[in-house]
XYZ file of N, CA and C in Angstrom:
807
model
N 102.108 107.364 30.515
C 101.901 107.499 32.108
C 100.775 107.082 32.299
N 99.439 107.484 31.509
C 98.239 107.305 32.164
C 97.721 105.757 32.246
N 98.502 104.961 30.825
C 98.592 103.394 30.999
C 98.956 102.558 32.393
N 100.235 103.379 32.893
C 100.832 102.813 33.989
C 99.887 102.859 35.149
N 99.737 104.617 35.328
C 99.109 104.958 36.398
C 97.528 105.752 36.021
N 96.570 104.913 35.836
C 95.270 105.524 35.191
C 94.674 106.165 36.005
N 95.045 105.965 37.202
C 94.271 107.318 38.276
C 95.137 108.068 38.841
N 96.331 107.995 38.248
C 97.523 109.080 38.649
C 97.829 108.946 39.949
N 98.753 109.986 40.372
C 99.133 110.183 42.081
C 97.671 109.989 42.847
N 96.651 110.613 42.474
C 95.532 110.603 43.612
C 95.215 109.214 43.722
N 95.027 108.428 42.679
C 94.556 106.930 43.084
C 95.880 106.208 44.182
N 97.080 106.828 44.070
C 98.034 105.853 44.818
C 97.705 106.530 45.889
N 97.415 107.457 46.592
C 97.485 108.275 47.882
C 96.183 107.591 48.095
N 95.251 107.647 47.639
C 93.682 107.093 48.120
C 94.064 105.686 48.627
N 94.657 104.815 47.742
C 95.149 103.357 47.841
C 95.791 103.141 49.207
N 96.932 104.020 49.280
C 97.596 103.890 50.737
C 96.717 104.261 51.840
N 95.745 105.359 51.863
C 94.988 105.611 52.970
C 94.109 104.946 53.257
N 93.665 104.054 52.303
C 92.514 102.770 52.535
C 93.355 101.503 53.457
N 94.613 101.603 53.591
C 95.539 100.270 54.377
C 95.879 101.298 55.656
N 95.772 102.612 55.757
C 96.101 103.206 57.061
C 97.632 103.630 56.618
N 98.190 103.765 55.911
C 99.674 103.882 55.418
C 99.473 105.501 54.901
N 100.810 106.419 55.337
C 100.690 107.812 54.846
C 101.200 107.718 53.984
N 101.044 108.246 52.770
C 101.891 108.364 51.406
C 102.579 109.034 51.358
N 104.214 108.686 50.857
C 105.157 109.726 50.690
C 105.542 109.407 49.022
N 106.190 110.397 48.502
C 106.492 110.202 47.061
C 108.079 110.758 46.602
N 108.683 110.019 45.775
C 110.154 110.198 45.545
C 110.300 111.260 44.393
N 110.648 112.198 44.255
C 110.796 113.272 43.158
C 112.136 113.650 42.410
N 111.929 114.113 41.520
C 113.308 114.601 41.043
C 112.982 115.669 39.885
N 112.924 116.898 40.526
C 112.449 118.110 39.689
C 113.071 118.577 38.798
N 114.252 118.498 38.923
C 115.388 119.122 38.469
C 116.275 118.556 36.803
N 115.419 117.287 36.854
C 115.601 116.669 35.519
C 114.766 116.754 34.539
N 114.858 116.570 33.247
C 114.185 116.629 32.098
C 114.509 115.371 31.233
N 113.545 114.493 30.652
C 113.925 113.549 29.772
C 113.337 114.223 28.455
N 114.597 113.926 27.312
C 114.570 114.685 26.048
C 113.458 113.936 25.225
N 112.907 113.333 25.621
C 111.749 112.595 24.987
C 110.208 112.914 25.889
N 110.482 114.147 26.577
C 109.255 114.430 27.411
C 108.632 115.583 26.975
N 107.138 115.704 26.651
C 106.671 116.809 26.284
C 107.031 118.374 26.766
N 107.728 118.422 28.126
C 108.279 119.491 28.508
C 109.670 120.055 27.855
N 110.728 118.747 27.440
C 111.227 119.220 26.433
C 111.096 119.677 25.037
N 110.111 119.074 24.587
C 109.733 119.389 23.253
C 109.193 121.069 23.395
N 108.591 121.439 24.318
C 107.910 122.706 24.303
C 109.035 123.546 24.513
N 109.783 123.392 25.671
C 111.004 124.397 26.058
C 112.463 123.508 26.278
N 113.141 123.513 25.161
C 114.395 122.688 24.940
C 115.268 123.925 25.601
N 114.838 125.154 25.216
C 116.057 126.244 26.172
C 116.082 126.405 27.394
N 115.343 125.528 28.555
C 114.848 125.377 29.616
C 116.272 124.324 29.909
N 116.815 123.137 29.207
C 117.628 122.795 29.458
C 119.268 123.025 29.572
N 119.984 122.558 30.354
C 121.618 123.049 30.252
C 121.965 122.020 28.987
N 122.119 122.723 27.849
C 122.859 122.031 26.847
C 123.644 122.820 25.821
N 124.877 122.313 25.857
C 125.644 123.121 24.716
C 125.337 123.343 23.205
N 125.290 124.335 22.776
C 124.868 124.696 21.585
C 125.826 123.917 20.343
N 125.073 123.484 19.241
C 125.950 122.978 18.176
C 126.679 121.476 18.713
N 126.178 121.161 19.628
C 126.781 119.933 20.018
C 125.920 118.703 20.192
N 126.250 117.565 20.027
C 125.473 116.282 20.151
C 125.261 116.129 21.725
N 124.235 116.113 22.258
C 124.174 116.364 23.912
C 124.364 114.894 24.507
N 125.158 114.889 25.671
C 125.496 113.685 26.047
C 124.266 113.460 27.470
N 123.634 112.387 27.137
C 122.592 112.176 28.014
C 123.510 111.360 29.357
N 123.132 111.837 30.384
C 123.629 110.741 31.682
C 122.301 110.428 32.296
N 122.045 108.908 32.326
C 121.053 108.357 33.117
C 119.785 109.037 32.049
N 119.734 109.092 30.730
C 118.934 109.172 29.942
C 118.361 110.770 30.092
N 119.241 111.580 30.612
C 118.205 112.683 31.190
C 119.354 113.895 30.889
N 118.500 115.054 31.062
C 119.343 116.587 30.517
C 118.800 117.359 32.000
N 119.859 118.155 32.369
C 119.582 118.888 33.709
C 118.540 120.118 33.565
N 117.305 120.452 34.141
C 116.653 121.706 33.978
C 117.702 122.873 34.328
N 117.837 124.406 33.555
C 118.783 125.006 34.014
C 118.122 125.983 35.154
N 118.427 125.620 36.360
C 117.663 126.677 37.599
C 118.482 127.729 37.821
N 119.392 128.219 36.880
C 119.697 129.677 37.025
C 118.748 130.426 36.511
N 117.887 129.883 35.634
C 116.691 130.720 35.037
C 115.299 130.592 36.155
N 114.976 131.920 36.486
C 113.938 132.278 37.373
C 112.854 131.503 36.903
N 112.457 131.598 35.551
C 111.256 130.976 35.057
C 111.104 129.505 35.221
N 112.695 128.836 35.145
C 112.512 127.243 35.496
C 112.723 126.963 36.809
N 112.908 127.772 37.638
C 112.748 127.497 39.169
C 111.334 127.966 39.363
N 110.370 128.595 38.961
C 109.097 128.641 39.039
C 108.332 127.334 38.364
N 109.119 126.604 37.646
C 108.264 125.718 37.119
C 108.910 124.451 38.054
N 109.935 124.452 38.541
C 110.291 123.525 39.475
C 109.477 123.619 40.742
N 109.306 124.764 41.184
C 108.395 124.703 42.312
C 106.910 124.329 41.933
N 106.671 124.722 40.911
C 105.187 124.374 40.606
C 104.951 123.187 40.322
N 105.921 121.966 40.182
C 106.116 120.633 40.107
C 105.370 120.322 41.777
N 106.059 120.706 42.595
C 106.077 120.121 43.752
C 104.588 121.022 44.667
N 104.075 122.180 44.193
C 103.092 122.653 44.694
C 101.745 122.104 43.997
N 101.818 121.592 42.471
C 100.510 120.842 41.918
C 100.514 119.570 42.770
N 101.599 119.189 42.859
C 101.333 117.650 43.452
C 100.841 117.717 44.868
N 101.249 118.908 45.820
C 100.442 119.053 46.995
C 98.880 119.429 47.113
N 98.951 120.219 45.961
C 97.546 121.069 45.809
C 96.522 119.897 45.694
N 96.777 119.067 44.488
C 96.177 117.999 44.115
C 96.107 116.936 44.944
N 97.026 116.718 45.922
C 96.883 115.836 47.003
C 97.149 116.014 47.939
N 96.685 116.615 48.684
C 97.105 117.185 50.189
C 97.371 116.020 51.040
N 97.128 114.895 50.846
C 97.093 113.253 51.427
C 98.943 112.972 51.522
N 99.627 113.670 50.820
C 100.989 113.657 50.618
C 101.688 113.753 51.886
N 102.327 113.068 52.376
C 102.964 113.237 53.891
C 104.335 113.197 53.787
N 105.093 112.894 52.656
C 106.300 112.913 52.670
C 106.995 113.055 51.411
N 108.113 114.058 51.326
C 108.568 114.115 49.823
C 110.182 113.406 49.860
N 110.529 112.759 49.174
C 112.208 112.560 48.755
C 112.756 113.164 47.808
N 113.628 114.332 47.868
C 113.682 115.255 46.679
C 114.915 114.508 46.275
N 115.155 113.845 45.295
C 116.843 113.328 44.544
C 117.335 114.361 43.599
N 118.258 114.029 43.555
C 119.347 114.562 41.870
C 120.262 113.518 41.665
N 120.242 112.854 40.935
C 120.950 111.986 40.485
C 122.235 111.924 39.310
N 122.495 113.314 38.825
C 123.114 113.648 37.553
C 123.813 114.838 37.976
N 125.219 114.720 37.649
C 125.973 116.145 37.952
C 125.516 117.001 36.574
N 125.879 118.086 36.576
C 125.752 118.497 35.583
C 126.243 118.851 34.092
N 126.065 118.081 32.965
C 126.673 117.732 31.846
C 126.117 118.788 31.313
N 126.694 118.806 29.613
C 126.728 119.768 28.545
C 126.670 121.366 29.060
N 127.572 121.605 29.664
C 127.728 122.838 30.307
C 127.657 123.915 29.699
N 126.486 124.632 29.627
C 125.946 125.870 29.114
C 124.680 126.342 29.439
N 124.409 127.290 29.591
C 122.920 128.017 29.786
C 122.936 128.602 28.590
N 121.426 128.456 28.185
C 120.840 129.073 27.240
C 120.164 130.698 27.781
N 120.185 130.681 28.939
C 119.319 132.089 29.772
C 120.628 132.696 30.259
N 121.548 132.469 30.435
C 122.821 133.255 31.065
C 123.646 133.591 29.933
N 123.611 132.887 28.582
C 124.547 133.704 27.537
C 125.688 133.967 27.566
N 126.188 135.347 27.869
C 127.601 135.396 27.812
C 127.983 135.380 29.561
N 127.134 134.813 30.270
C 127.534 134.875 31.884
C 127.853 133.355 32.176
N 128.419 132.783 31.580
C 128.402 131.453 31.819
C 129.187 130.968 32.986
N 130.041 132.046 33.129
C 131.179 131.793 34.387
C 130.341 131.581 35.719
N 128.667 132.332 35.205
C 128.055 132.416 36.913
C 127.421 131.097 36.794
N 127.183 130.032 36.056
C 126.335 128.855 36.040
C 126.388 128.370 37.246
N 127.433 127.661 37.727
C 127.316 126.569 38.919
C 126.693 127.638 40.088
N 127.197 128.819 40.059
C 127.055 129.624 41.260
C 125.345 129.798 41.410
N 125.121 130.137 39.984
C 123.431 131.001 39.921
C 122.520 129.732 39.651
N 123.167 128.425 39.521
C 122.324 126.943 39.234
C 122.134 126.991 41.072
N 123.043 126.705 41.758
C 123.224 126.223 43.226
C 121.997 127.406 43.673
N 122.172 128.933 43.564
C 121.204 129.421 44.384
C 119.830 129.633 44.020
N 119.641 128.909 42.665
C 118.375 128.811 42.013
C 117.650 127.526 43.078
N 118.400 126.446 43.071
C 118.201 125.231 43.724
C 117.553 125.784 44.910
N 118.449 126.351 46.070
C 117.984 126.822 47.126
C 116.971 127.698 47.326
N 116.452 128.592 46.258
C 115.490 129.398 46.159
C 114.345 128.349 45.890
N 114.255 127.588 45.187
C 113.222 126.602 45.149
C 112.674 125.878 46.240
N 113.974 125.050 47.003
C 113.786 124.678 48.375
C 113.009 125.577 49.223
N 113.503 126.885 49.081
C 112.838 127.720 50.013
C 111.454 128.094 50.057
N 111.086 128.068 48.831
C 109.439 128.083 48.795
C 108.718 127.246 49.026
N 109.457 126.054 48.919
C 108.576 124.463 49.413
C 108.672 124.841 50.832
N 109.739 124.950 51.269
C 109.591 124.799 52.869
C 108.740 125.840 53.109
N 108.482 127.134 52.894
C 107.859 128.400 53.226
C 106.205 127.994 53.107
N 105.805 127.034 52.280
C 104.363 126.949 51.850
C 104.197 125.650 52.238
N 104.926 124.607 52.722
C 104.611 123.471 53.104
C 105.871 123.016 54.160
N 105.666 123.804 55.318
C 106.869 123.403 56.338
C 106.352 122.757 57.299
N 105.255 121.867 57.290
C 104.869 120.481 58.271
C 105.187 119.565 57.206
N 105.371 119.426 56.234
C 105.866 118.030 55.383
C 107.305 117.986 55.559
N 107.210 116.446 56.239
C 108.998 116.142 56.355
C 109.400 115.805 54.878
N 110.840 116.175 54.641
C 111.362 116.190 53.459
C 112.750 115.724 53.618
N 113.097 114.632 52.570
C 114.437 113.837 52.822
C 114.921 114.448 51.548
N 116.428 115.000 51.651
C 117.070 115.448 50.659
C 118.286 114.319 50.382
N 118.301 114.288 48.937
C 119.066 112.891 48.492
C 119.604 113.688 47.031
N 121.136 112.823 46.665
C 121.920 113.294 45.549
C 122.786 112.285 45.319
N 122.221 110.992 44.834
C 123.131 110.235 44.408
C 123.827 109.323 45.800
N 122.687 109.466 46.854
C 123.379 109.448 48.137
C 123.611 110.617 48.969
N 124.639 111.110 49.440
C 124.843 112.100 50.188
C 125.415 113.267 49.827
N 125.168 113.424 48.307
C 126.286 114.618 47.529
C 125.626 116.023 47.901
N 124.653 116.074 48.525
C 123.726 117.623 48.591
C 123.607 117.541 50.308
N 124.698 117.018 51.216
C 124.384 117.485 52.595
C 125.112 118.902 52.731
N 124.562 119.672 53.175
C 125.138 120.885 53.290
C 124.327 121.669 54.435
N 124.964 122.848 54.929
C 124.159 123.692 56.208
C 122.733 124.172 55.431
N 123.335 124.990 54.223
C 122.204 125.858 53.461
C 120.940 124.867 53.402
N 120.961 123.915 52.726
C 120.287 122.999 52.460
C 119.539 122.379 54.076
N 120.237 122.389 54.951
C 119.792 122.141 56.374
C 118.547 122.997 56.869
N 118.631 124.202 56.260
C 117.343 124.972 56.645
C 116.153 124.159 56.306
N 116.026 123.702 54.993
C 114.734 123.501 54.388
C 113.999 121.745 54.221
N 114.978 121.292 54.850
C 114.954 119.790 54.718
C 115.006 119.337 56.209
N 114.368 118.213 56.184
C 114.162 117.332 57.754
C 115.347 116.468 58.233
N 115.887 115.916 56.847
C 116.608 114.900 57.077
C 117.359 114.660 55.513
N 118.850 114.090 55.600
C 119.585 113.838 54.830
C 119.697 112.394 54.544
N 119.777 111.776 53.149
C 120.245 110.531 52.625
C 121.712 110.409 52.569
N 122.396 110.034 53.929
C 124.128 110.135 53.351
C 124.475 109.281 52.612
N 123.634 108.447 52.196
C 124.743 107.318 51.223
C 123.788 106.008 50.671
N 123.874 105.753 49.348
C 122.865 104.638 48.786
C 123.613 103.505 49.677
N 124.754 103.380 50.164
C 125.202 102.015 50.704
C 124.359 101.876 51.992
N 123.258 100.574 52.326
C 122.854 100.478 53.460
C 123.159 99.368 53.847
N 124.410 98.755 53.698
C 125.101 97.629 54.261
C 125.303 97.844 56.066
N 124.736 97.268 56.694
C 124.591 97.776 58.212
C 126.339 98.222 58.633
N 126.875 97.008 58.459
C 128.614 97.305 58.902
C 129.095 98.608 58.152
N 129.053 98.690 56.558
C 129.422 99.758 56.043
C 128.790 101.275 56.993
N 127.314 100.766 57.260
C 126.858 102.404 57.756
C 127.451 102.373 59.034
N 127.883 101.833 60.029
C 128.321 101.907 61.090
C 129.410 102.945 60.596
N 130.162 103.114 59.981
C 131.384 103.771 59.535
C 130.951 105.137 58.942
N 129.762 104.851 57.877
C 129.282 106.140 57.475
C 128.668 106.809 58.269
N 127.690 106.710 59.311
C 126.957 107.141 59.894
C 128.081 107.653 61.330
N 129.045 107.425 61.502
C 130.092 107.653 62.852
C 130.715 108.944 62.044
N 131.050 108.957 60.746
C 131.758 109.804 60.172
C 130.865 111.009 60.028
N 129.689 111.057 59.506
C 128.530 111.937 59.132
C 128.250 112.664 60.630
N 128.188 111.778 61.462
C 127.859 112.305 62.670
C 128.656 113.395 63.307
N 130.221 113.571 62.971
C 130.897 114.446 62.917
C 131.094 115.909 62.640
N 129.675 115.990 61.817
C 129.442 117.360 61.010
C 127.852 117.727 61.337
N 126.917 116.502 61.405
C 125.600 116.867 61.394
C 124.943 116.019 62.174
N 124.208 116.479 63.325
C 123.297 115.719 64.043
C 122.924 114.445 63.611
N 122.853 113.525 64.415
C 122.340 112.069 64.187
C 121.105 112.008 63.730
N 120.084 112.885 64.040
C 118.720 112.861 63.864
C 118.214 113.499 62.392
N 119.548 114.057 61.726
C 119.491 114.123 60.262
C 119.425 113.194 59.388
N 120.142 112.053 59.941
C 120.746 111.103 59.105
C 119.414 109.926 58.579
N 118.869 110.127 57.391
C 117.797 108.939 57.145
C 119.016 107.593 57.492
N 118.520 106.741 57.925
C 118.782 105.419 58.075
C 117.921 104.296 57.857
N 118.066 103.386 56.725
C 117.003 102.138 56.595
C 117.154 101.110 56.931
N 116.492 100.084 57.405
C 116.763 98.684 57.513
C 116.280 98.197 56.069
N 117.434 97.562 55.379
C 117.225 96.849 53.992
C 117.643 95.690 53.664
N 117.778 94.880 52.485
C 117.921 93.581 52.188
C 119.275 93.436 52.522
N 120.375 94.680 52.309
C 121.430 94.672 51.815
C 122.339 93.920 52.884
N 123.116 92.946 52.858
C 124.126 92.102 53.720
C 123.023 91.183 54.649
N 122.385 89.986 53.898
C 121.439 89.267 54.400
C 122.028 88.376 55.617
N 123.403 88.155 55.544
C 124.328 87.710 56.445
C 124.202 88.292 57.921
N 123.757 89.627 58.072
C 123.648 89.869 59.205
C 122.082 90.154 59.414
N 121.924 90.101 61.086
C 120.414 89.550 61.562
C 119.589 90.843 61.308
N 118.308 90.618 61.327
C 117.326 91.830 61.563
C 117.663 92.588 62.779
N 117.995 91.951 63.670
C 117.826 92.994 64.958
C 119.357 93.577 64.546
N 120.791 93.330 64.232
C 121.795 94.189 63.945
C 121.499 95.257 62.787
N 120.657 94.800 61.571
C 120.101 96.036 61.000
C 119.294 97.330 61.497
N 118.544 96.828 62.311
C 117.571 97.654 63.242
C 118.538 98.344 64.002
N 119.225 97.556 64.894
C 120.109 98.316 65.668
C 120.919 99.270 65.096
N 121.434 99.241 64.093
C 122.221 100.175 63.022
C 121.295 101.565 62.860
N 120.282 101.172 61.960
C 119.490 102.065 61.638
C 118.606 103.156 62.656
N 118.649 102.552 64.102
C 117.952 103.260 64.742
C 118.800 104.419 65.569
N 120.038 104.168 65.338
C 121.034 105.297 65.955
C 120.558 106.533 64.981
N 119.673 106.783 64.052
C 119.585 107.751 63.422
C 118.161 107.913 63.005
N 117.773 108.376 62.089
C 116.185 108.749 61.599
C 116.269 107.356 60.842
N 115.164 106.573 61.756
C 115.020 105.259 61.652
C 114.064 104.823 60.196
N 114.260 104.265 59.441
C 113.002 103.905 58.693
C 113.283 102.169 58.086
N 112.392 101.769 57.228
C 112.438 100.652 56.536
C 112.617 100.571 54.930
N 113.258 100.076 54.240
C 113.212 99.983 52.911
C 113.128 98.413 52.587
N 112.239 97.423 52.926
C 112.431 96.161 52.951
C 110.844 95.840 52.694
N 110.729 94.525 52.209
C 109.692 94.071 52.080
C 109.245 93.109 53.242
N 108.060 93.540 53.652
C 107.899 92.274 54.953
C 107.538 91.050 54.519
N 107.276 90.752 53.353
C 107.486 89.369 53.147
C 108.580 88.746 53.076
N 109.933 89.152 53.114
C 111.037 88.773 53.380
C 111.522 88.439 54.801
N 110.597 88.776 56.093
C 110.822 88.658 57.276
C 109.677 87.735 57.656
N 109.827 86.976 58.425
C 109.143 85.908 59.540
C 108.444 86.459 60.308
N 107.574 85.675 61.142
C 106.444 86.615 61.906
C 107.297 87.077 63.150
N 108.093 86.202 63.753
C 109.458 87.076 64.546
C 109.929 88.007 64.423
N 110.501 88.201 63.630
C 111.098 89.446 62.977
C 110.465 90.437 62.830
N 109.104 90.232 62.039
C 108.055 91.270 62.049
C 107.669 91.889 63.589
N 107.397 90.903 64.334
C 107.063 91.583 65.545
C 108.078 92.099 66.452
N 109.436 91.814 66.119
C 110.440 92.278 66.488
C 110.644 93.964 65.884
N 110.328 93.976 64.827
C 110.551 95.378 64.114
C 109.462 96.231 64.468
N 108.499 95.702 64.682
C 107.014 96.371 65.391
C 107.469 96.743 67.150
N 108.064 96.205 67.455
C 108.474 97.009 68.672
C 109.629 97.558 68.838
N 110.611 97.705 67.820
C 111.889 98.370 67.621
C 111.141 99.639 66.913
N 110.114 100.018 66.497
C 109.745 101.015 66.069
C 108.962 101.722 67.077
N 108.044 101.028 68.160
C 107.763 101.741 68.967
C 108.956 102.193 69.835
N 109.650 101.403 70.362
C 110.849 102.092 71.107
C 111.754 103.161 70.409
N 111.780 103.332 69.136
C 112.130 104.274 68.614
C 111.547 105.587 68.547
N 110.192 105.404 68.679
C 109.507 106.756 69.255
C 109.316 107.153 70.297
N 109.651 106.189 71.192
C 109.825 106.518 72.596
C 111.142 107.263 73.096
N 112.015 106.830 72.013
C 113.550 107.507 72.223
C 114.090 108.512 71.632
N 113.309 108.829 70.564
C 113.828 109.923 69.726
C 113.702 111.541 70.130
N 112.618 111.550 70.735
C 112.302 113.017 71.427
C 113.661 113.567 72.158
N 114.163 114.498 71.761
C 115.065 115.486 72.450
C 116.484 114.586 72.982
N 116.758 113.693 71.862
C 117.851 113.083 71.975
C 118.901 112.878 71.036
N 120.182 113.938 71.355
C 120.965 114.887 70.090
C 122.018 113.423 70.098
N 122.038 112.707 71.234
C 122.942 111.204 71.016
C 124.456 111.880 71.362
N 125.220 110.835 71.893
C 126.567 110.862 72.372
C 127.709 109.861 71.985
N 128.478 110.142 71.065
C 129.597 109.179 70.759
C 130.058 108.590 71.723
N 130.387 107.310 71.793
C 131.238 106.487 72.900
C 132.496 106.237 72.404
N 131.983 105.262 71.553
C 133.295 104.605 70.809
C 133.315 104.104 69.399
N 134.394 104.798 68.392
C 134.203 104.440 66.939
C 133.984 102.846 66.608
N 133.661 102.860 65.280
C 133.681 101.600 64.712
C 135.006 100.628 64.740
N 134.457 99.708 65.047
C 136.136 99.011 65.073
C 137.107 98.771 66.069
N 136.985 99.601 66.977
C 137.537 99.678 68.131
C 137.475 98.824 69.469
N 137.943 97.469 69.254
C 137.407 96.711 70.333
C 138.374 95.457 70.294
N 138.535 94.675 71.371
C 139.876 93.746 71.549
C 139.355 92.577 70.234
N 138.437 92.101 69.823
C 138.368 91.404 68.624
C 138.074 91.936 67.282
N 138.243 93.145 67.154
C 138.010 93.995 65.971
C 136.844 93.771 64.957
N 136.003 93.544 65.999
C 134.698 93.545 65.252
C 133.819 95.088 65.048
N 133.202 95.261 63.782
C 132.678 96.495 63.233
C 131.676 96.443 64.302
N 131.705 97.715 65.275
C 130.423 98.091 65.801
C 130.747 99.639 66.476
N 129.778 100.292 66.992
C 129.736 101.420 67.461
C 128.826 101.806 68.504
N 129.028 102.706 69.272
C 128.118 103.160 70.745
C 127.763 104.526 70.714
N 126.437 104.611 70.768
C 126.196 105.649 71.172
C 125.274 105.555 72.521
N 125.210 106.915 73.030
C 124.439 106.961 74.313
C 123.451 108.294 74.084
N 122.393 107.930 74.955
C 121.271 109.350 75.072
C 121.985 109.795 76.260
N 121.567 111.219 76.172
C 121.825 112.148 77.282
C 120.979 112.018 78.620
N 119.520 111.527 78.308
C 118.614 111.100 79.383
C 118.909 109.670 80.173
N 119.302 109.449 81.117
C 119.555 108.423 81.797
C 118.577 107.442 81.674
N 117.086 107.681 82.003
C 116.056 106.763 81.825
C 115.953 106.405 80.195
N 116.389 107.002 79.490
C 116.129 106.374 78.405
C 117.036 105.418 77.733
């Protein structure tokens, strides 16, 4: 870790601030690497079947968040980052593994409670982070949209509803998602997926929701960069108090083209 980041996270935050960019960080506090110091010190903190060869999904194990001590550790990961780096302006909380090796050393003879107590433990960590850092925007992701639910909505400012960022597919994803959650909760980013579509089309699709970019500026020419700057300005102008109104679902047209229509409540917007 030191060889990769000799100045640690503080060095990254400082470098971002020098370029007048707010620093965000992508974290996965529920996971543990079997070759890590944490696992060496606390193998009992991981969900693992006794007397069995463990199965590593993505070279990871799941920390046992049914255990209150492990909950405190997970909260401490976030708290330490924020305490040491108050310049952090954004979190993306990810969880990319299902629960494998299903056995909790903490629960012992109450294994039927594992899924219930794990989820309650995760929510408890979410709550503590939100209470201490209520003004830090946080996205919840889990292999895409596997954790979009109303309880988690209390603690996060947005959901990542799918890892599929193809703008054509996103029309359908975002339309369906909007049946259950407000569009302002859907993280939607302009990416390099489907370069057969124009930057304008990708921007238009992403601007329907919580607008962002996951694309290298070097991939865009000067005209596209200028357009994206104006799009960001327009988004900030339009986003306030805009719940959106669905007009036509994707694909309902004379030409069977994939498109979608939303409208703002305020006519002047």
